[in-house]
Every structure is written in structure tokens, then in C-alpha cells.
Short mmCIF file of C-alpha atoms in Angstrom, two decimals:
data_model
loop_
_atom_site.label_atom_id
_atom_site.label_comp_id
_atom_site.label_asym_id
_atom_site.label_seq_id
_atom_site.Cartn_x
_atom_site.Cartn_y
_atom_site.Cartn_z
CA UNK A 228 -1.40 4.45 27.54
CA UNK A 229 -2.08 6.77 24.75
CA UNK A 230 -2.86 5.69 21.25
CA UNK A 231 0.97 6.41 19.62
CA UNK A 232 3.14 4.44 21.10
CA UNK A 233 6.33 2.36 20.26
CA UNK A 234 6.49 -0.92 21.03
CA UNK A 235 9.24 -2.90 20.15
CA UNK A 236 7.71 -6.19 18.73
CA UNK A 237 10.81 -8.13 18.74
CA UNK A 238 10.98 -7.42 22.52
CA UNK A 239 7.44 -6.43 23.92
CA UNK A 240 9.22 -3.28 25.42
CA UNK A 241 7.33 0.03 25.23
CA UNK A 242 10.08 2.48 23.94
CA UNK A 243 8.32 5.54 23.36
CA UNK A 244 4.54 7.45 24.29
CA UNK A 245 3.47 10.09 21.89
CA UNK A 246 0.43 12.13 23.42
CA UNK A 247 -2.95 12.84 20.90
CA UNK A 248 -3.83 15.53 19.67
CA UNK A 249 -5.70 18.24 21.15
CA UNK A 250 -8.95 19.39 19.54
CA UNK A 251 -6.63 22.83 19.66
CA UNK A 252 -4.04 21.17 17.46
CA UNK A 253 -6.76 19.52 15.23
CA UNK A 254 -7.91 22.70 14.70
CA UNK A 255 -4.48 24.49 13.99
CA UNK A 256 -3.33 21.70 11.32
CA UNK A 257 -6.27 22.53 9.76
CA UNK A 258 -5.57 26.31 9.61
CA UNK A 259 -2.60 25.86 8.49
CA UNK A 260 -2.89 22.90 5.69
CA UNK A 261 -5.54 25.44 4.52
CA UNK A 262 -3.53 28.50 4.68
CA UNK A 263 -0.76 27.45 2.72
CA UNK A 264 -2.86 25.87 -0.02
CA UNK A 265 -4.25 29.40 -0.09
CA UNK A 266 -1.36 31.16 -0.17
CA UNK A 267 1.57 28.90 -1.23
CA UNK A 268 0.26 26.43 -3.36
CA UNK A 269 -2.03 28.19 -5.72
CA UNK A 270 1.10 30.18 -6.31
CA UNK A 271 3.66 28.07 -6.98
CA UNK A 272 4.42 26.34 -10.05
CA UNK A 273 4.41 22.81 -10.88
CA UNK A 274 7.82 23.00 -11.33
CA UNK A 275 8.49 24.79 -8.23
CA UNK A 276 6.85 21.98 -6.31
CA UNK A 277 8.98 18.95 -8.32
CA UNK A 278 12.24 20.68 -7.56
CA UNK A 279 11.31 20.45 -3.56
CA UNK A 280 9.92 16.44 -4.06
CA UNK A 281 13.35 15.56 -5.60
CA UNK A 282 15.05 17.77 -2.73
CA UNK A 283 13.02 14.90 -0.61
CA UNK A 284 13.83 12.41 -2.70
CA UNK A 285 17.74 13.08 -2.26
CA UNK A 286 17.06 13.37 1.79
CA UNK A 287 15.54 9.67 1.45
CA UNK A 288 18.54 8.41 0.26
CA UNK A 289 20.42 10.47 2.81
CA UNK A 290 18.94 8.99 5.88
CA UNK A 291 18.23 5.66 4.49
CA UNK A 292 19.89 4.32 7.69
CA UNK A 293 18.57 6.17 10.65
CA UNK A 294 15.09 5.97 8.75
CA UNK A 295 15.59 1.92 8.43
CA UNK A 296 16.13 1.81 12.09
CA UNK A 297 13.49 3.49 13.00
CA UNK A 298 10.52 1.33 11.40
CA UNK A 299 13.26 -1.73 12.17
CA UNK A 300 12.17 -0.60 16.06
CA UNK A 301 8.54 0.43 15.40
CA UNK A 302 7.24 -2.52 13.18
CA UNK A 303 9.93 -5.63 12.94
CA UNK A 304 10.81 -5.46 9.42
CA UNK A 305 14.09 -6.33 8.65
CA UNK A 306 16.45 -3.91 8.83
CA UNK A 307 17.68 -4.26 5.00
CA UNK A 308 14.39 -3.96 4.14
CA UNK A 309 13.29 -1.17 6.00
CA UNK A 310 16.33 1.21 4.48
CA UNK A 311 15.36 -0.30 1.22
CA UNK A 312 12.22 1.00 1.55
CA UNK A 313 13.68 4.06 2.85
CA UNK A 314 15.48 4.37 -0.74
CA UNK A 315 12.23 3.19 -2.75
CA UNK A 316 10.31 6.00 -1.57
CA UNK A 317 13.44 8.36 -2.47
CA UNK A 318 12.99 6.81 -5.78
CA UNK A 319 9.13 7.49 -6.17
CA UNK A 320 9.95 10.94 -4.73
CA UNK A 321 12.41 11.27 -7.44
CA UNK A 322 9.68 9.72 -10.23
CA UNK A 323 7.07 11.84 -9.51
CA UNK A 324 9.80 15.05 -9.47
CA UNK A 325 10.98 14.06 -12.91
CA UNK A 326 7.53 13.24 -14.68
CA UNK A 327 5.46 16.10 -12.74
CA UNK A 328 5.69 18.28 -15.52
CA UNK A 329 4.64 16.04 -18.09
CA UNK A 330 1.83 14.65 -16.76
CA UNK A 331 0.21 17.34 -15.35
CA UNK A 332 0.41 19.11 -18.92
CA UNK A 333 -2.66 20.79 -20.19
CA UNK A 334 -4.70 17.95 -22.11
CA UNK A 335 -6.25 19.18 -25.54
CA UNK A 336 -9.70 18.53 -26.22
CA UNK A 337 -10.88 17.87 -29.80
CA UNK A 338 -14.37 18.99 -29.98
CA UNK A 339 -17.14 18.90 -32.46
CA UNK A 340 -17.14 23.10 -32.82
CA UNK A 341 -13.44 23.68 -33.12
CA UNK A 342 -13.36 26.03 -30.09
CA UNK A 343 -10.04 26.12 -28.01
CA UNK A 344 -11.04 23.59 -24.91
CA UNK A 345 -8.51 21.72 -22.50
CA UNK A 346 -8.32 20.68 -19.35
CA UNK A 347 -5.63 21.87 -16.86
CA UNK A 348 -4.77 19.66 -13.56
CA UNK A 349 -4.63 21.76 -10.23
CA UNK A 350 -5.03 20.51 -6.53
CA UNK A 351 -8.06 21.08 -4.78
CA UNK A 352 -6.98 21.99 -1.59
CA UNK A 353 -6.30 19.80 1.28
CA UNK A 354 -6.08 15.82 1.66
CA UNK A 355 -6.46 13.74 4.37
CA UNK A 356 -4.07 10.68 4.06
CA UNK A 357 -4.64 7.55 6.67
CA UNK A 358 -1.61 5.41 6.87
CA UNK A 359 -0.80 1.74 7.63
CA UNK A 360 2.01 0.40 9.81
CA UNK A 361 3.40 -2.29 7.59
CA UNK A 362 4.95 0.29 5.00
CA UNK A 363 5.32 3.33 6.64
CA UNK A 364 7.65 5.27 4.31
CA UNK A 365 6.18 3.64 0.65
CA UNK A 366 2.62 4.05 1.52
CA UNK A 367 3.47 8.09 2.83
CA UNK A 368 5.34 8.83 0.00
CA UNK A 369 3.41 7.39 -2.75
CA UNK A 370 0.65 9.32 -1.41
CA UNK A 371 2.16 12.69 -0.62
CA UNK A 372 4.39 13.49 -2.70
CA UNK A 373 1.97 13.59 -6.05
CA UNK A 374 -0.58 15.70 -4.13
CA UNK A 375 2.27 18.12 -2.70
CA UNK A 376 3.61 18.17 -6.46
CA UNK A 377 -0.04 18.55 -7.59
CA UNK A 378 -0.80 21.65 -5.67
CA UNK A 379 -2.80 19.88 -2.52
CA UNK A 380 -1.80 20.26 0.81
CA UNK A 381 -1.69 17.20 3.14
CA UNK A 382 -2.29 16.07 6.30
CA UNK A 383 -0.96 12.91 7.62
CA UNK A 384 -2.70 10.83 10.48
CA UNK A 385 0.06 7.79 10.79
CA UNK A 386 -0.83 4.69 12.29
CA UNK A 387 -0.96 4.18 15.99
CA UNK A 388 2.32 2.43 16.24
CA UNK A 389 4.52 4.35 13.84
CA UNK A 390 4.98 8.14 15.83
CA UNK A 391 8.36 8.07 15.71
CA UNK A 392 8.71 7.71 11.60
CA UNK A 393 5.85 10.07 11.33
CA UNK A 394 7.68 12.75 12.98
CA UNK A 395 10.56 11.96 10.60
CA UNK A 396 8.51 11.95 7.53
CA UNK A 397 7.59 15.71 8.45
CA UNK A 398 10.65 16.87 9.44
CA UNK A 399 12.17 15.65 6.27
CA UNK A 400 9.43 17.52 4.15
CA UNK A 401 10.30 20.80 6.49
CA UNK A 402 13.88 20.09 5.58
CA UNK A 403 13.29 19.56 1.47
CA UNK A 404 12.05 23.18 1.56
CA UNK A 405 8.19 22.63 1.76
CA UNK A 406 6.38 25.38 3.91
CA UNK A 407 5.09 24.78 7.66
CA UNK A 408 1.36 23.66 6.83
CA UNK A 409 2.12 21.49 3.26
CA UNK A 410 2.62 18.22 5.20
CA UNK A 411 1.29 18.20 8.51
CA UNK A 412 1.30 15.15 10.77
CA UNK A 413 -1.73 14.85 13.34
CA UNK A 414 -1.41 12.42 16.22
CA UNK A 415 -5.69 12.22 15.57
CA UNK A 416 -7.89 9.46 17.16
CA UNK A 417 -10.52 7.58 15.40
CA UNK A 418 -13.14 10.58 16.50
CA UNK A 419 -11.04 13.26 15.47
CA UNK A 420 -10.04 11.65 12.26
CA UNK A 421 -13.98 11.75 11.68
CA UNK A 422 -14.61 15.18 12.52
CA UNK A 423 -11.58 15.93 10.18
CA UNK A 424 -13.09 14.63 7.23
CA UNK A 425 -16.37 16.47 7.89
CA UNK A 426 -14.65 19.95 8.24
CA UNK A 427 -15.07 21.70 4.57
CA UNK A 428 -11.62 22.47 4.55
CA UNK A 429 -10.88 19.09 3.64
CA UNK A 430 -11.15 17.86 -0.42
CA UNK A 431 -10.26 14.07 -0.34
CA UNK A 432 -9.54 11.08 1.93
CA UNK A 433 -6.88 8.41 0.92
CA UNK A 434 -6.35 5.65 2.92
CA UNK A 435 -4.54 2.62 3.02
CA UNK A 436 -5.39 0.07 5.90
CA UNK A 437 -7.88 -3.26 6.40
CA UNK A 438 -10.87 -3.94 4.60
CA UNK A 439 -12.82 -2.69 7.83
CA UNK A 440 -11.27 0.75 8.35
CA UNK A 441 -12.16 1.59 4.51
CA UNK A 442 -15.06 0.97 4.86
CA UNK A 443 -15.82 3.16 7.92
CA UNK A 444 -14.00 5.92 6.38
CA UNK A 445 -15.53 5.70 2.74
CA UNK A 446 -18.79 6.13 4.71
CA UNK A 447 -17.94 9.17 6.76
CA UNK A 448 -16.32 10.70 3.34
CA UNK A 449 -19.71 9.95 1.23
CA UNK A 450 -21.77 11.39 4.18
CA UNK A 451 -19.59 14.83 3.93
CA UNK A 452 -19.50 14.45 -0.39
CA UNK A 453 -15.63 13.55 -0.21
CA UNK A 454 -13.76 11.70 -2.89
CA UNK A 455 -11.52 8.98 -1.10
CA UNK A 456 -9.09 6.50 -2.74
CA UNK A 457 -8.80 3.03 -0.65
CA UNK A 458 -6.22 0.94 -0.75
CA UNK A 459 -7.52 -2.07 1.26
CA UNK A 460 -6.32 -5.70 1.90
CA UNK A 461 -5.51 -8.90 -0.38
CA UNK A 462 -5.18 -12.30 -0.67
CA UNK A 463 -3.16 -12.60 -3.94
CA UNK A 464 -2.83 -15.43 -6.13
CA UNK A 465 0.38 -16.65 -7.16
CA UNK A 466 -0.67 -19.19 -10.05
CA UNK A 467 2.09 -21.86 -11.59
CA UNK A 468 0.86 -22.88 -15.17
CA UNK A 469 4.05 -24.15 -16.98
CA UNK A 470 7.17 -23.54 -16.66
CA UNK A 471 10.86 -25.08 -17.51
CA UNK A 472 12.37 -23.26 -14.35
CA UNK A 473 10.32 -24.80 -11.51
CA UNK A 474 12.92 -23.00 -9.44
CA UNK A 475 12.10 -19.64 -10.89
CA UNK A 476 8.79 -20.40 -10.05
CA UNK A 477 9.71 -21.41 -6.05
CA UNK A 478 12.24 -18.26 -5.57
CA UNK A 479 9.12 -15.63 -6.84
CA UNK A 480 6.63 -17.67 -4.65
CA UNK A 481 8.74 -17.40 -1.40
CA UNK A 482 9.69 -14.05 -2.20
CA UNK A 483 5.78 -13.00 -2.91
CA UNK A 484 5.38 -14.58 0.39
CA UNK A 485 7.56 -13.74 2.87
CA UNK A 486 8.41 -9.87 2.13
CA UNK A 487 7.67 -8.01 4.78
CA UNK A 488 7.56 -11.16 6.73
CA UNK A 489 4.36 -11.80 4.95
CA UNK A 490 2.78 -8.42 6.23
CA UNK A 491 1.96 -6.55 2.56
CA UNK A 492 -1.28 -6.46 1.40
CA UNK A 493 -0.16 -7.13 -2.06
CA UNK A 494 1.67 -10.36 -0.94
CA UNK A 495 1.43 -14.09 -3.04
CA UNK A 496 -1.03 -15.52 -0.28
CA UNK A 497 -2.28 -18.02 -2.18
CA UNK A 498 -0.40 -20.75 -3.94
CA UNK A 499 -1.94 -22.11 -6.60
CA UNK A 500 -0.20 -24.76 -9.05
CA UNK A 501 -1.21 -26.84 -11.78
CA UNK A 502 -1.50 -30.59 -11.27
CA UNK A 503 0.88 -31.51 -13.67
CA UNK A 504 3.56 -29.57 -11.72
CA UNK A 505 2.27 -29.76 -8.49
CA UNK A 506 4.22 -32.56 -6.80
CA UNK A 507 7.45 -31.25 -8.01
CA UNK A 508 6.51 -27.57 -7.00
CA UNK A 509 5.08 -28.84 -3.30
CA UNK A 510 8.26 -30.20 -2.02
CA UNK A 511 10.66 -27.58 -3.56
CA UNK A 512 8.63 -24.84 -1.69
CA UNK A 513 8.17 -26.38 1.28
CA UNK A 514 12.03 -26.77 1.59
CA UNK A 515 12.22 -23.17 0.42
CA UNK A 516 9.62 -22.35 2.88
CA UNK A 517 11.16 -24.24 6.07
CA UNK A 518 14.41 -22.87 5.03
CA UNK A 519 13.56 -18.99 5.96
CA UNK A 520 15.74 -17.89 9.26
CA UNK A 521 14.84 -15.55 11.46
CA UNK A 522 18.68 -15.20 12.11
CA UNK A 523 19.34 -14.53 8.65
CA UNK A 524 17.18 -11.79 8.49
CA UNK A 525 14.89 -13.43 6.30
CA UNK A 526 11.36 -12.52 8.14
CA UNK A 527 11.03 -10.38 11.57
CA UNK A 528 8.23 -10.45 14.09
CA UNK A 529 4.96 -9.72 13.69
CA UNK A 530 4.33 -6.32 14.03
CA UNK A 531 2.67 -6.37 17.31
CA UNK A 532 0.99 -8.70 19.67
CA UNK A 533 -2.18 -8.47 18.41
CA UNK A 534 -1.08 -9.36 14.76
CA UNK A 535 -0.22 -12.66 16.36
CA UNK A 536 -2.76 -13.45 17.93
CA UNK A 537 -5.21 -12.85 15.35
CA UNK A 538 -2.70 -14.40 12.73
CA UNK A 539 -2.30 -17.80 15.40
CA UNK A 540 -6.29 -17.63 15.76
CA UNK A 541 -7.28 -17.75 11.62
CA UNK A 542 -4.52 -20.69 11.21
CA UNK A 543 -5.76 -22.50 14.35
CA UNK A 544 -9.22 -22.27 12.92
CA UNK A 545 -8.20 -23.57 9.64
CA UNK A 546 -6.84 -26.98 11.43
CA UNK A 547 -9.94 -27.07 13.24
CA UNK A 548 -12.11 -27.57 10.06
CA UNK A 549 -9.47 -29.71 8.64
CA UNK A 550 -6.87 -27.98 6.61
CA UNK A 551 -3.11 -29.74 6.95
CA UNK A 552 -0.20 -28.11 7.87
CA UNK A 553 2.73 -28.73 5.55
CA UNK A 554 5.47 -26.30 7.65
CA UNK A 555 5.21 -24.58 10.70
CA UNK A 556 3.40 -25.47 14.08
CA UNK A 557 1.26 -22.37 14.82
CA UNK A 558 3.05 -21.95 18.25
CA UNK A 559 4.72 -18.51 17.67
CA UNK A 560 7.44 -17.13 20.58
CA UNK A 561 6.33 -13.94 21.63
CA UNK A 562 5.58 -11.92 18.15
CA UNK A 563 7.87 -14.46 16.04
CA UNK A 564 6.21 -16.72 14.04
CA UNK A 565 7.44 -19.66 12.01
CA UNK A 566 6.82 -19.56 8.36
CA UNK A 567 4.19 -21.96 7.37
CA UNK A 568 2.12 -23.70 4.44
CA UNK A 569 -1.27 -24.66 4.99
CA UNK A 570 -3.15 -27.10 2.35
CA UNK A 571 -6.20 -28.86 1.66
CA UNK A 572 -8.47 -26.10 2.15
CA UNK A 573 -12.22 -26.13 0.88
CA UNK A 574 -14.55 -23.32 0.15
CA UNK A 575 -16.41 -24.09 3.45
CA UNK A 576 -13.33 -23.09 5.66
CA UNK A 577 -13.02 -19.32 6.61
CA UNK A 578 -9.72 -19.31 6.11
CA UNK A 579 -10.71 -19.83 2.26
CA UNK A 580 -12.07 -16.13 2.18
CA UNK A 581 -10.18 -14.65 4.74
CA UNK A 582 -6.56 -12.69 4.59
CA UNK A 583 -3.49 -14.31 6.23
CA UNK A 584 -1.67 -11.64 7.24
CA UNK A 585 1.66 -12.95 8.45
CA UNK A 586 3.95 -15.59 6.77
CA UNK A 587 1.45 -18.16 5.71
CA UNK A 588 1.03 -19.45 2.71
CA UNK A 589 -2.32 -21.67 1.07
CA UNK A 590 -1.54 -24.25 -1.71
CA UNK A 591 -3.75 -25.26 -3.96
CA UNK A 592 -3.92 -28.00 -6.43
CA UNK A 593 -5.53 -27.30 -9.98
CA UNK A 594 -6.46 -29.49 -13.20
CA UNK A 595 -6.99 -26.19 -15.78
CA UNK A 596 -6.59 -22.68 -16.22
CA UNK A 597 -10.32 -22.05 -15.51
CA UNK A 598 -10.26 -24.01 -11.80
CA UNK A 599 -7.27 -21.62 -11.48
CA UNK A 600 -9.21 -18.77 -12.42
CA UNK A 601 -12.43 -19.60 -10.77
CA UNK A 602 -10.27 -20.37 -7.57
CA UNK A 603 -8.68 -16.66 -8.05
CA UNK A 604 -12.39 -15.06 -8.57
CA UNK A 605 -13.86 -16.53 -5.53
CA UNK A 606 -11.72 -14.11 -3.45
CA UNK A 607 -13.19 -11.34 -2.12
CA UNK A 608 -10.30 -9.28 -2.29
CA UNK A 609 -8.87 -8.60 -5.66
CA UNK A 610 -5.57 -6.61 -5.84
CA UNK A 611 -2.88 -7.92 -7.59
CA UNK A 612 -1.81 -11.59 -8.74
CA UNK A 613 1.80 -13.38 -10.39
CA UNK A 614 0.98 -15.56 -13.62
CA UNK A 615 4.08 -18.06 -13.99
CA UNK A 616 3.61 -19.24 -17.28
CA UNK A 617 6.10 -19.95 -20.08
CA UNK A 618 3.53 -19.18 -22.96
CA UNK A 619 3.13 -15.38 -22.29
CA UNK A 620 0.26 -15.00 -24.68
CA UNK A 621 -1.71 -17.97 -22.34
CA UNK A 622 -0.79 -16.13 -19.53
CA UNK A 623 -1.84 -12.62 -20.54
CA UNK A 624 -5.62 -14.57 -21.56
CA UNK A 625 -5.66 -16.06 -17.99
CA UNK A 626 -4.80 -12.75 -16.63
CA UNK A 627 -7.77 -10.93 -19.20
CA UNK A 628 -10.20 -12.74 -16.95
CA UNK A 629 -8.99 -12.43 -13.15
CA UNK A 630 -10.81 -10.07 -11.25
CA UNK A 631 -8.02 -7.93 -9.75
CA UNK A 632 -6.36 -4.62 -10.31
CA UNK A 633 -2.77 -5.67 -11.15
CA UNK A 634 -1.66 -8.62 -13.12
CA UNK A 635 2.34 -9.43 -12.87
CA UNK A 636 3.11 -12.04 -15.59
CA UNK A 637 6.61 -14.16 -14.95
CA UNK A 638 7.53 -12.79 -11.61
CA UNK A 639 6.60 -11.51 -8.41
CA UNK A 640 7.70 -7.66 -7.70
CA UNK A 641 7.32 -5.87 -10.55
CA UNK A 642 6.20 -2.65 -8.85
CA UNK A 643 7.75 0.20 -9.69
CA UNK A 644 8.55 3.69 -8.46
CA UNK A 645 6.31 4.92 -11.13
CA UNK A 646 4.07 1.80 -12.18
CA UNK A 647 0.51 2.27 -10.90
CA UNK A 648 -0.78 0.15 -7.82
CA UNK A 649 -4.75 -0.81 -6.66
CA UNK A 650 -7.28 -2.96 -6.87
CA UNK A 651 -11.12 -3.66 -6.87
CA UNK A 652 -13.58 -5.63 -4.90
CA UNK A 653 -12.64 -5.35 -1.47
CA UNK A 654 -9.41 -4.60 -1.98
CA UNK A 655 -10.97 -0.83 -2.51
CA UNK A 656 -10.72 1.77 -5.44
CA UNK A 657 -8.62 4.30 -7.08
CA UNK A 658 -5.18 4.33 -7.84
CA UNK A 659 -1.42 5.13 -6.62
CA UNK A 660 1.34 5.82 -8.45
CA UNK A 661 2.18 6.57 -12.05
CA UNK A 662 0.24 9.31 -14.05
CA UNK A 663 -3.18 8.05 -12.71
CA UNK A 664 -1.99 8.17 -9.54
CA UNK A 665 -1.10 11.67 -9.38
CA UNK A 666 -4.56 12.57 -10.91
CA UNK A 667 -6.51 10.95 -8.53
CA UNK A 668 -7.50 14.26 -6.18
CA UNK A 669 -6.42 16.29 -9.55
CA UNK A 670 -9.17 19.68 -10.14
CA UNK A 671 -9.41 18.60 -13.79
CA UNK A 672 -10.56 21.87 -14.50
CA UNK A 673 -12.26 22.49 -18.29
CA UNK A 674 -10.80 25.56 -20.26
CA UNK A 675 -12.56 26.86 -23.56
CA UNK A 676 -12.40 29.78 -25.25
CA UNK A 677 -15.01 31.60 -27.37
CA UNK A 678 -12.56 32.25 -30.50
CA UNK A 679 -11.27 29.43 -32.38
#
């Protein structure tokens, strides 16, 4: 079988075989990223660009539906979920159209001689971007869109399982107006995806996948002097300090939990609740937790077999050295797996360090803010957390001394089309979205003139 292929995971059934690429077609995406960055790019304006982003931006919204199916067939997610991602990256499209020209204004420099000095943003030529299968339109578009504003040109290895929305996602670039050779897709194995980031045409690396994978590539990019940003995995914490709405509390932590049927890297994996509430909180969610219907459309399958069996393997391991299982039975059918709370985990367990990635929630029991906290720090991950918390100056000192890259205080999902997203630790470095975002593979270059 070759490495793109479809495979329903609702129904095991290959639907689709995409060949790789040829060292020939390696080759010619690189030509022809390079050529139009040359001779398209560098001659455009910034405003030129943003007019062809929102162009994509409207064609988003357009084929929210046949897009939604698509990574419905490819990956599980729920259908409603999968156009609604469709329309979120219209709407980061459309952010990054409408703020392009502002934040990529010249910034003045105030400098000890007076003379004229300020630094203009350009692109720096072409960017590799290495894409995940759990949010195959978000993660694309919050990546491509800034650099194609920027000036870059980009090319686009997908993951194995999503050919058929990769093809989509360059079609609809073709079709806002971008030239053949700003986004290309590459069908690229692991050793051409190497050899890629060696060639000197390339400028950057950005990838978003498992802690693993970043750290393979962020090694082949330092041995060729490339910048990369990494977007890597998570195990959140969703912390409940005090609150008057315990239900509040229960919807965000379900919600933080299950979206994406528990497949985002950003999701509330582990539960952690104050003792004082933490009876009250325990049943509520578990009810809220057992509740979730695959009928409904409330979680999908796993996106592949493998995710299940690695998934089924981690929570069998954590009975094993004596967690307890509060919902669920770890006895998924076929890719579908019940949601499930696990409890009674110590730091001697793996599954204490280790990333669930599937609906599975820990719980934890606290006495303080600083057990919370200490419990959040001894992640190794560290990408975003929710704070529920009444007090919002208690919650905003608690979230002063996490250790992650995004702090969300009263609620989970607060991301937003242009609100920057990353992380530290092992959850990797740089950021997406927003102003920072769109700087990230920016050529600040330095202008100064000799007359005042």
C-alpha cells in the first residue's frame, strides 16, 4: 500500500490510494515554490496577497460542506465539526486578510543617533509546512495563509491519511487566484521530507505533529541552519478552584475533553479539582462524561486503527499499576471508543507523564492552588491550560506561575481566528496565529538611512 491512503475509520474500508512522490516531482515543487517566490512574490504587494487570502477565505465558507465530508471520511470527526472547522479556517483566512496590512507595517526604530532606522517584514522564500491529521484544514490554514500573505511560498507535505483534503486545500488556493508554485502539496515520504529540508531552496520548517516527529525534524532543520516552529503535543490541565456554577465548570471540562473526540493536542486532559469541590464536581462529570453518544454525534472514531490501539494500550497500562476507572471499559469496537475517566493516578504510573490521545480524561484531587500548580508543572508538555475560578485576580496569579504557553481563564475554547496559539517544553516553540504568528518566518529586515 502506499503511504497516502484513505481509510475510513468508522468502517476499516480503504477508500482511496494516492501514489508518492517521485524524486522528479520533489524536485519540480521545488522549482516551482522557488520560482514564484522569485518572480511573483517579491513583486507583489502585501495588499495584493490579502485580497487573494480573503478570496480563500470566502471559498472556505463556500465549500464548507463538501470540505466537512471529506475529513468526516478521512479522519472520523464529526461531521458538524469538520464543516465548522471548514468555516474557522475561512475565518483565520479572513483575519489574517484584514490585519495583513497592519501588522506587517514598517516598525520605527528610536535610536540613540537620530538616524532614520526601521525594520520592514518580507518573506524569505520558501517554507516547508508538515501537517497533522486531527485538524487538517485549521492547522493548513493557520500556517499558510500568513506566510502566502507574508511573501513566502509554501509547500505542504499533509499527513499520510489526509490526500484527499490535501488535494482540496491546493485546488482551493489555485482557485482564490494564487499562482501554480505558491502552495504546493507534495505526497513526500519521511526521506524525501528530509532531503527537502536540506535543499537551500528551503528557509523554514513548521510543523505540527507528536512530540517524536518534532524532534526528528528540529534536528534535520538545525543540521541544514533552518528556523522551524513546532507545534507538538499536550496534556492540558483543566483546574476547578471555586466556582458558584459547578455546571459551568462540568460543560467547559467535557467540552475541553471530548472535541475532536478527544484528538487535539490542546485538549483539557487532565482534570484537576479542588477538594472542597471535588465530590460534587466527580459525579456531575462522570454523568456528563457517560452521557456522550456516539449516535448523537457527540465523539467519532478514532482516527485510525493504530490510534486505538496505542490509546487501549496507555489506559490498559494505567489499570495495571493501579489507576481506577470511573467510566468506560477500555474495550473499544473497531476504532470507536467509549469515553472514559481514569483516577487515582500517582507520579510513578506512565500514564502520569504520558498524552492520552483519545477521549480520556485523568481526575485529580487537590488541597491548594500550589498542589494544583505543582501537579500542572510536572507535565512535560506545556501548551495551554483552563483556570475555573470565580476570583479572576486568583486565577490570573495561579496562571503567572504555570509553565505553559496559553492560559484560558473561565472557560475552555477561547481560541480565536486571530488569538495566538503554542507552547513550551515539549509541547515545542514558536507561535501561530495573531501578529506573532505571521512574523514567525518574517525577513525582519533593518532599514537606516545616513541623513536624519
Amino acid at each position: 500500500m502506499s503511504t497516502f491512503a484513505v481509510i475510513n475509520p468508522a468502517t476499516g474500508e480503504t477508500v482511496a490510494e494516492y501514489p508518492d512522490a517521485t524524486t522528479e516531482e520533489i524536485e519540480a515543487s521545488l522549482a516551482s515554490a522557488q520560482e514564484t517566490y522569485q518572480n511573483w512574490s517579491r513583486k507583489t504587494t502585501v495588499a495584493e496577497r490579502a485580497a487573494l487570502a480573503n478570496r480563500a477565505a470566502e471559498l472556505f465558507e463556500e465549500r464548507k460542506d463538501e470540505l466537512g465530508a471529506i475529513i468526516n471520511r478521512e479522519m472520523g470527526k464529526p461531521l458538524d465539526q469538520s464543516i465548522g472547522e471548514a468555516e474557522f479556517s475561512g475565518a483565520i483566512s479572513a483575519a489574517f486578510a484584514a490585519n495583513a496590512e497592519k501588522w506587517l507595517a514598517d516598525e520605527q526604530l528610536e535610536v540613540e543617533d537620530g538616524l532614520k532606522s526601521f525594520f520592514r517584514f518580507q518573506g524569505t522564500g520558501v517554507i516547508l509546512g508538515i501537517m497533522p491529521w486531527n485538524y487538517p484544514y485549521y492547522q493548513v490554514a493557520r500556517f499558510a495563509v500568513p506566510n502566502l500573505i507574508l511573501g513566502n511560498t509554501v509547500i505542504l507535505k499533509h499527513a499520510a491519511q489526509c490526500p484527499e483534503s490535501a488535494l482540496a486545500l491546493e485546488q482551493l488556493f489555485l482557485d482564490a487566484g494564487f499562482p501554480k508554485g505558491a502552495y504546493v502539496n507534495v505526497f513526500a515520504t519521511h526521506d524525501q521530507i528530509e532531503d527537502i529540508i536540506a535543499d537551500d531552496r528551503i528557509q523554514g520548517v513548521s510543523l505540527t505533529g507528536s512530540e517524536r516527529a518534532g524532534a526528528i525534524v528540529a534536528e534535520q532543520a538545525g543540521r541544514a541552519l533552518k528556523k522551524c516552529v513546532l507545534e507538538l503535543g499536550g496534556s492540558d490541565v483543566f483546574l476547578v478552584l471555586d466556582t458558584d456554577d459547578l455546571d459551568h465548570a462540568v460543560e467547559h471540562a467535557v467540552g475541553g475533553r471530548m472535541e475532536n473526540t478527544g484528538q487535539a493536542c490542546n485538549g483539557s486532559k487532565r482534570i484537576v479539582v479542588i477538594d472542597s469541590l471535588f465530590d460534587e464536581f466527580a459525579e456531575k462529570y462522570k454523568a456528563a462524561i457517560a452521557g456522550q453518544s456516539y449516535e448523537a454525534g457527540d465523539f467519532g472514531p478514532l482516527s485510525s486503527a493504530g490510534a486505538t490501539k496505542t490509546l487501549t494500550s496507555q489506559v490498559q497500562g494505567a489499570i495495571e499499576q493501579g489507576a481506577e476507572v470511573l467510566v468506560g471499559d477500555n474495550t473499544p469496537d473497531g476504532n470507536l471508543y467509549t469515553p472514559s475517566i481514569l483516577t487515582n493516578i500517582t507520579p510513578t504510573m506512565d500514564v502520569y507523564s504520558q498524552e492520552l490521545f483519545g477521549p480520556v480524561a485523568q481526575l485529580y484531587k487537590v488541597s491548594s492552588d500550589q498542589e494544583a500548580i505543582d501537579l500542572a508543572n510536572s507535565s512535560p508538555y506545556g501548551l495551554g491550560s483552563v483556570i475555573i475560578c470565580d476570583d479572576l485576580e486568583r486565577a490570573e496569579q495561579v496562571g503567572n506561575q504555570l509553565d505553559v504557553g496559553m492560559v484560558f481563564i473561565g472557560g475552555a475554547g477561547l481560541e480565536g481566528a486571530d488569538v495566538p496559539f503554542g507552547g513550551v517544553k515539549k509541547s515545542g516553540y514558536g507561535r501561530e496565529l495573531g501578529k506573532v504568528g505571521m512574523l514567525e518566518f518574517a525577513n525582519k529586515k533593518l532599514f537606516r538611512f545616513a541623513a536624519k
